[in-house]
Amino acid sequence: MARVDAVVLGAGIVGTSIGVHLAKRGLAVALVDRRAPGEETSYGNAGVIEGNTLLPHPFPSGLSTLFRIAAMRGTEASYHLSFLPRVAPWILAYRANSAMQRRIEFAELMRPLFSRALPEHEALIADAGAERYLRREGWLKLYRTDAAFAATARERELAQKYGLPFRILDRAATQALEPALAPVFERAVHWPGAGSITNPLGLTRAYVARFEKLGGVVLTGDARTLRRNGSKWQVGTQEGVLDADAAVVALGPWAPDLLAPLGIKLPLAVKRGYHRHFRPRGNAGLNRPVVDTEVGYCVAPMEQGLRLTTGAEFADRDAPPTPVQLERLMPAAKALFPLGEAVEATPWLGSRPCFADSRPVIGRAPGQSGLWLAYGHAHWGLTLGPATGRLVSEMMSGGTPFCDPAPYGAERFMH
Ligand SMILES: Cc1cc2nc3c(=O)[nH]c(=O)nc-3n(C[C@H](O)[C@H](O)[C@H](O)COP(=O)(O)OP(=O)(O)OC[C@H]3O[C@@H](n4cnc5c(N)ncnc54)[C@H](O)[C@@H]3O)c2cc1C
């Protein structure tokens, strides 16, 4: 039987980053996934390294927005009616966390992680020789009305408090940055401190290659075979049973499948999201990701084309895709940007793993020695993968963590 110091379960951007950090510290590490690395949620995101994030996405408010969403006409959010009773407690908790005071608390508690987001990617990118995927042009948030711009004033006040750079642009200044955008908006805010990735799958693969160079091994296996074996953990892989001193659960939206049978029941829900690539018309292009804030989608220039990503759909993780949001927002997207034909026949579907307070769980698994948790990164798994990897490796190796991990502990749900 093979043995390692640590087995990381799940080779998305989070698990892979943890693997690299543990291997860098000299540990013998195996990364186990049932698929090839990076092919699930970490494949399909908008590629934004949102180190500038301050406030979490609020629960929709305003009667007209709520009615639009309830009537299944919303572009920013959608739902499967039959799923609502099951997710109702989570939605109520999320709504409670949308109070401005709670959102500001999120900004404070998450700042240490977000402030390391881009620097930690830059360090891994340099190690992995993956510079070709990183764009340092920030991202743009567009506002179609002055009212919508005014409604986000708090975010900019906080940015000033934390010293995060941003620039408020009128239409002409926005078009100077992005000439392909039609003037269907009033203003934009450019956040130059954000980075973006032109191929998230390519980036995860580059980190995996770095991991292997450091001596890490990638194995195929089902994480749900994880068993305690005395003081160690054991997991079945195609290459045989693996013994590990420690195991890290980085299964993103699938973490509950492994944890619930072990008696660890944390209230994770998923916000499903879709993407589709489009070819630009003519020689139009974008230099950075652009968010159409009121309509609720992002267009990101990727190697595969212009990737249009949707907001949240509340539905069972495993229910068949229903990409109605994408259909609903296409007229607005086409009015903003000269989108040509779609690259793929059908949209991609992924599930953002999300706790109601929008914070991930990072740290020890309650009641299970040698088991660690790193999942629930919601809208920011790409952003926070490497910072999470560093934090987890520092905690596991008994070093001084670069920030206080208490706000991310699973214990916050244990009362
Ligand atoms: C439409 C959309 C847009 C987004 N845009 C952004 C963005 O711009 N910026 C950003 O930071 N984040 C964004 N996100 C969020 C981000 O993609 C996720 O938070 C992140 O990918 C989660 O990474 P992960 O490694 O935790 O999960 P995953 O990438 O899902 O990795 C989990 C892994 O576990 C494996 N697995 C599952 N079950 C088993 C099992 N039983 N046995 C073995 N392996 C198993 C899976 O195969 C998978 O590889 C977006 C998400 C969506 C859906």
mmCIF file of C-alpha atoms and ligand atoms in Angstrom, residues 9-16 32-50 114 121 139 195 200 204 219-225 235 250-255 257-258 271-275 289 298 300 302 307-311 317 348-353 374-385, ligand 1:
data_model
loop_
_atom_site.group_PDB
_atom_site.id
_atom_site.type_symbol
_atom_site.label_atom_id
_atom_site.label_comp_id
_atom_site.label_asym_id
_atom_site.label_seq_id
_atom_site.Cartn_x
_atom_site.Cartn_y
_atom_site.Cartn_z
ATOM 1 C CA LEU A 9 -9.345 15.220 -2.432
ATOM 2 C CA GLY A 10 -10.486 17.282 -5.415
ATOM 3 C CA ALA A 11 -8.210 18.747 -8.084
ATOM 4 C CA GLY A 12 -10.041 21.976 -8.856
ATOM 5 C CA ILE A 13 -8.221 25.280 -8.479
ATOM 6 C CA VAL A 14 -8.557 25.061 -4.676
ATOM 7 C CA GLY A 15 -7.260 21.488 -4.227
ATOM 8 C CA THR A 16 -4.505 21.955 -6.790
ATOM 9 C CA VAL A 32 -7.057 12.596 -6.049
ATOM 10 C CA ASP A 33 -9.933 13.370 -8.413
ATOM 11 C CA ARG A 34 -12.421 11.229 -10.266
ATOM 12 C CA ARG A 35 -11.866 13.353 -13.376
ATOM 13 C CA ALA A 36 -8.839 15.066 -14.846
ATOM 14 C CA PRO A 37 -7.788 18.175 -12.831
ATOM 15 C CA GLY A 38 -9.607 21.455 -13.331
ATOM 16 C CA GLU A 39 -12.481 20.133 -15.418
ATOM 17 C CA GLU A 40 -15.407 20.971 -13.138
ATOM 18 C CA THR A 41 -16.353 24.332 -11.588
ATOM 19 C CA SER A 42 -12.820 25.625 -12.001
ATOM 20 C CA TYR A 43 -13.111 25.147 -15.754
ATOM 21 C CA GLY A 44 -16.001 27.445 -16.469
ATOM 22 C CA ASN A 45 -15.677 30.598 -14.388
ATOM 23 C CA ALA A 46 -15.303 34.139 -15.676
ATOM 24 C CA GLY A 47 -11.584 34.074 -14.921
ATOM 25 C CA VAL A 48 -11.554 37.157 -12.712
ATOM 26 C CA ILE A 49 -9.064 37.280 -9.840
ATOM 27 C CA GLU A 50 -11.244 39.591 -7.792
ATOM 28 C CA PHE A 114 -8.738 38.850 -0.819
ATOM 29 C CA HIS A 121 -1.530 33.773 -7.924
ATOM 30 C CA TRP A 139 -12.049 44.610 -14.721
ATOM 31 C CA GLY A 195 -6.336 40.264 -12.528
ATOM 32 C CA PRO A 200 -8.838 28.876 -16.221
ATOM 33 C CA THR A 204 -5.088 24.728 -13.194
ATOM 34 C CA LEU A 219 -4.314 9.846 -8.961
ATOM 35 C CA THR A 220 -7.762 8.910 -10.177
ATOM 36 C CA GLY A 221 -10.191 7.827 -7.509
ATOM 37 C CA ASP A 222 -13.495 8.382 -5.758
ATOM 38 C CA ALA A 223 -13.090 10.560 -2.670
ATOM 39 C CA ARG A 224 -16.156 8.946 -1.130
ATOM 40 C CA THR A 225 -14.030 5.850 -0.436
ATOM 41 C CA VAL A 235 -8.668 6.313 0.071
ATOM 42 C CA ALA A 250 -11.372 20.302 -1.535
ATOM 43 C CA LEU A 251 -14.340 18.898 -3.402
ATOM 44 C CA GLY A 252 -16.114 22.217 -4.015
ATOM 45 C CA PRO A 253 -19.853 21.589 -4.495
ATOM 46 C CA TRP A 254 -19.384 17.836 -3.912
ATOM 47 C CA ALA A 255 -17.845 18.146 -0.431
ATOM 48 C CA ASP A 257 -21.194 13.857 -0.486
ATOM 49 C CA LEU A 258 -18.126 12.830 1.498
ATOM 50 C CA LYS A 271 -25.545 28.836 -6.978
ATOM 51 C CA ARG A 272 -25.522 27.279 -10.400
ATOM 52 C CA GLY A 273 -24.175 29.302 -13.304
ATOM 53 C CA TYR A 274 -23.797 28.929 -17.051
ATOM 54 C CA HIS A 275 -21.367 30.087 -19.666
ATOM 55 C CA PRO A 289 -13.720 41.198 -18.246
ATOM 56 C CA CYS A 298 -20.055 39.062 -17.170
ATOM 57 C CA ALA A 300 -14.730 37.815 -20.330
ATOM 58 C CA MET A 302 -10.899 33.985 -23.169
ATOM 59 C CA ARG A 307 -17.157 33.925 -22.431
ATOM 60 C CA LEU A 308 -20.544 35.104 -21.233
ATOM 61 C CA THR A 309 -21.248 33.917 -17.667
ATOM 62 C CA THR A 310 -24.567 34.099 -15.821
ATOM 63 C CA GLY A 311 -25.566 34.936 -12.250
ATOM 64 C CA ARG A 317 -26.843 20.599 -8.065
ATOM 65 C CA TRP A 348 -21.686 24.905 -19.917
ATOM 66 C CA LEU A 349 -23.170 24.491 -16.420
ATOM 67 C CA GLY A 350 -21.294 24.721 -13.117
ATOM 68 C CA SER A 351 -22.177 25.038 -9.417
ATOM 69 C CA ARG A 352 -20.678 27.663 -7.129
ATOM 70 C CA PRO A 353 -20.348 26.067 -3.677
ATOM 71 C CA ALA A 374 -11.205 23.835 2.116
ATOM 72 C CA TYR A 375 -14.385 24.405 0.158
ATOM 73 C CA GLY A 376 -17.347 26.752 -0.271
ATOM 74 C CA HIS A 377 -15.503 29.526 -2.117
ATOM 75 C CA ALA A 378 -18.709 30.638 -3.840
ATOM 76 C CA HIS A 379 -18.066 33.365 -6.463
ATOM 77 C CA TRP A 380 -14.359 33.529 -5.626
ATOM 78 C CA GLY A 381 -12.812 30.073 -5.874
ATOM 79 C CA LEU A 382 -10.474 31.040 -8.679
ATOM 80 C CA THR A 383 -9.626 34.256 -6.870
ATOM 81 C CA LEU A 384 -8.887 32.587 -3.546
ATOM 82 C CA GLY A 385 -7.419 29.213 -4.583
HETATM 83 C C1 LIG B 1 -20.521 30.861 -14.041
HETATM 84 C C2 LIG B 1 -19.445 30.987 -12.991
HETATM 85 C C3 LIG B 1 -18.578 32.084 -13.001
HETATM 86 C C4 LIG B 1 -17.583 32.213 -12.031
HETATM 87 N N1 LIG B 1 -16.692 33.251 -12.106
HETATM 88 C C5 LIG B 1 -15.680 33.346 -11.194
HETATM 89 C C6 LIG B 1 -14.683 34.359 -11.311
HETATM 90 O O1 LIG B 1 -14.670 35.155 -12.253
HETATM 91 N N2 LIG B 1 -13.719 34.423 -10.349
HETATM 92 C C7 LIG B 1 -13.664 33.520 -9.306
HETATM 93 O O2 LIG B 1 -12.794 33.654 -8.460
HETATM 94 N N3 LIG B 1 -14.571 32.528 -9.209
HETATM 95 C C8 LIG B 1 -15.567 32.411 -10.120
HETATM 96 N N4 LIG B 1 -16.486 31.405 -10.017
HETATM 97 C C9 LIG B 1 -16.410 30.483 -8.876
HETATM 98 C C10 LIG B 1 -15.293 29.453 -9.026
HETATM 99 O O3 LIG B 1 -15.335 28.874 -10.314
HETATM 100 C C11 LIG B 1 -15.450 28.362 -7.963
HETATM 101 O O4 LIG B 1 -15.548 28.951 -6.676
HETATM 102 C C12 LIG B 1 -14.242 27.438 -7.968
HETATM 103 O O5 LIG B 1 -14.029 26.882 -9.244
HETATM 104 C C13 LIG B 1 -14.375 26.327 -6.950
HETATM 105 O O6 LIG B 1 -13.190 25.572 -7.047
HETATM 106 P P1 LIG B 1 -13.042 24.215 -6.283
HETATM 107 O O7 LIG B 1 -11.660 23.716 -6.529
HETATM 108 O O8 LIG B 1 -13.502 24.381 -4.880
HETATM 109 O O9 LIG B 1 -14.148 23.259 -6.964
HETATM 110 P P2 LIG B 1 -14.096 22.408 -8.329
HETATM 111 O O10 LIG B 1 -13.346 23.110 -9.393
HETATM 112 O O11 LIG B 1 -15.479 21.963 -8.628
HETATM 113 O O12 LIG B 1 -13.221 21.148 -7.904
HETATM 114 C C14 LIG B 1 -13.764 20.080 -7.170
HETATM 115 C C15 LIG B 1 -13.186 18.787 -7.743
HETATM 116 O O13 LIG B 1 -13.677 17.697 -6.976
HETATM 117 C C16 LIG B 1 -13.849 16.612 -7.857
HETATM 118 N N5 LIG B 1 -14.772 15.626 -7.268
HETATM 119 C C17 LIG B 1 -16.072 15.797 -6.972
HETATM 120 N N6 LIG B 1 -16.575 14.678 -6.416
HETATM 121 C C18 LIG B 1 -15.553 13.776 -6.359
HETATM 122 C C19 LIG B 1 -15.431 12.468 -5.875
HETATM 123 N N7 LIG B 1 -16.460 11.809 -5.331
HETATM 124 N N8 LIG B 1 -14.234 11.856 -5.961
HETATM 125 C C20 LIG B 1 -13.156 12.488 -6.503
HETATM 126 N N9 LIG B 1 -13.213 13.735 -6.977
HETATM 127 C C21 LIG B 1 -14.402 14.380 -6.909
HETATM 128 C C22 LIG B 1 -14.377 17.220 -9.122
HETATM 129 O O14 LIG B 1 -14.160 16.359 -10.246
HETATM 130 C C23 LIG B 1 -13.596 18.531 -9.184
HETATM 131 O O15 LIG B 1 -12.443 18.431 -9.994
HETATM 132 C C24 LIG B 1 -17.482 31.245 -10.990
HETATM 133 C C25 LIG B 1 -18.336 30.140 -10.993
HETATM 134 C C26 LIG B 1 -19.306 29.995 -11.981
HETATM 135 C C27 LIG B 1 -20.183 28.785 -11.965
#
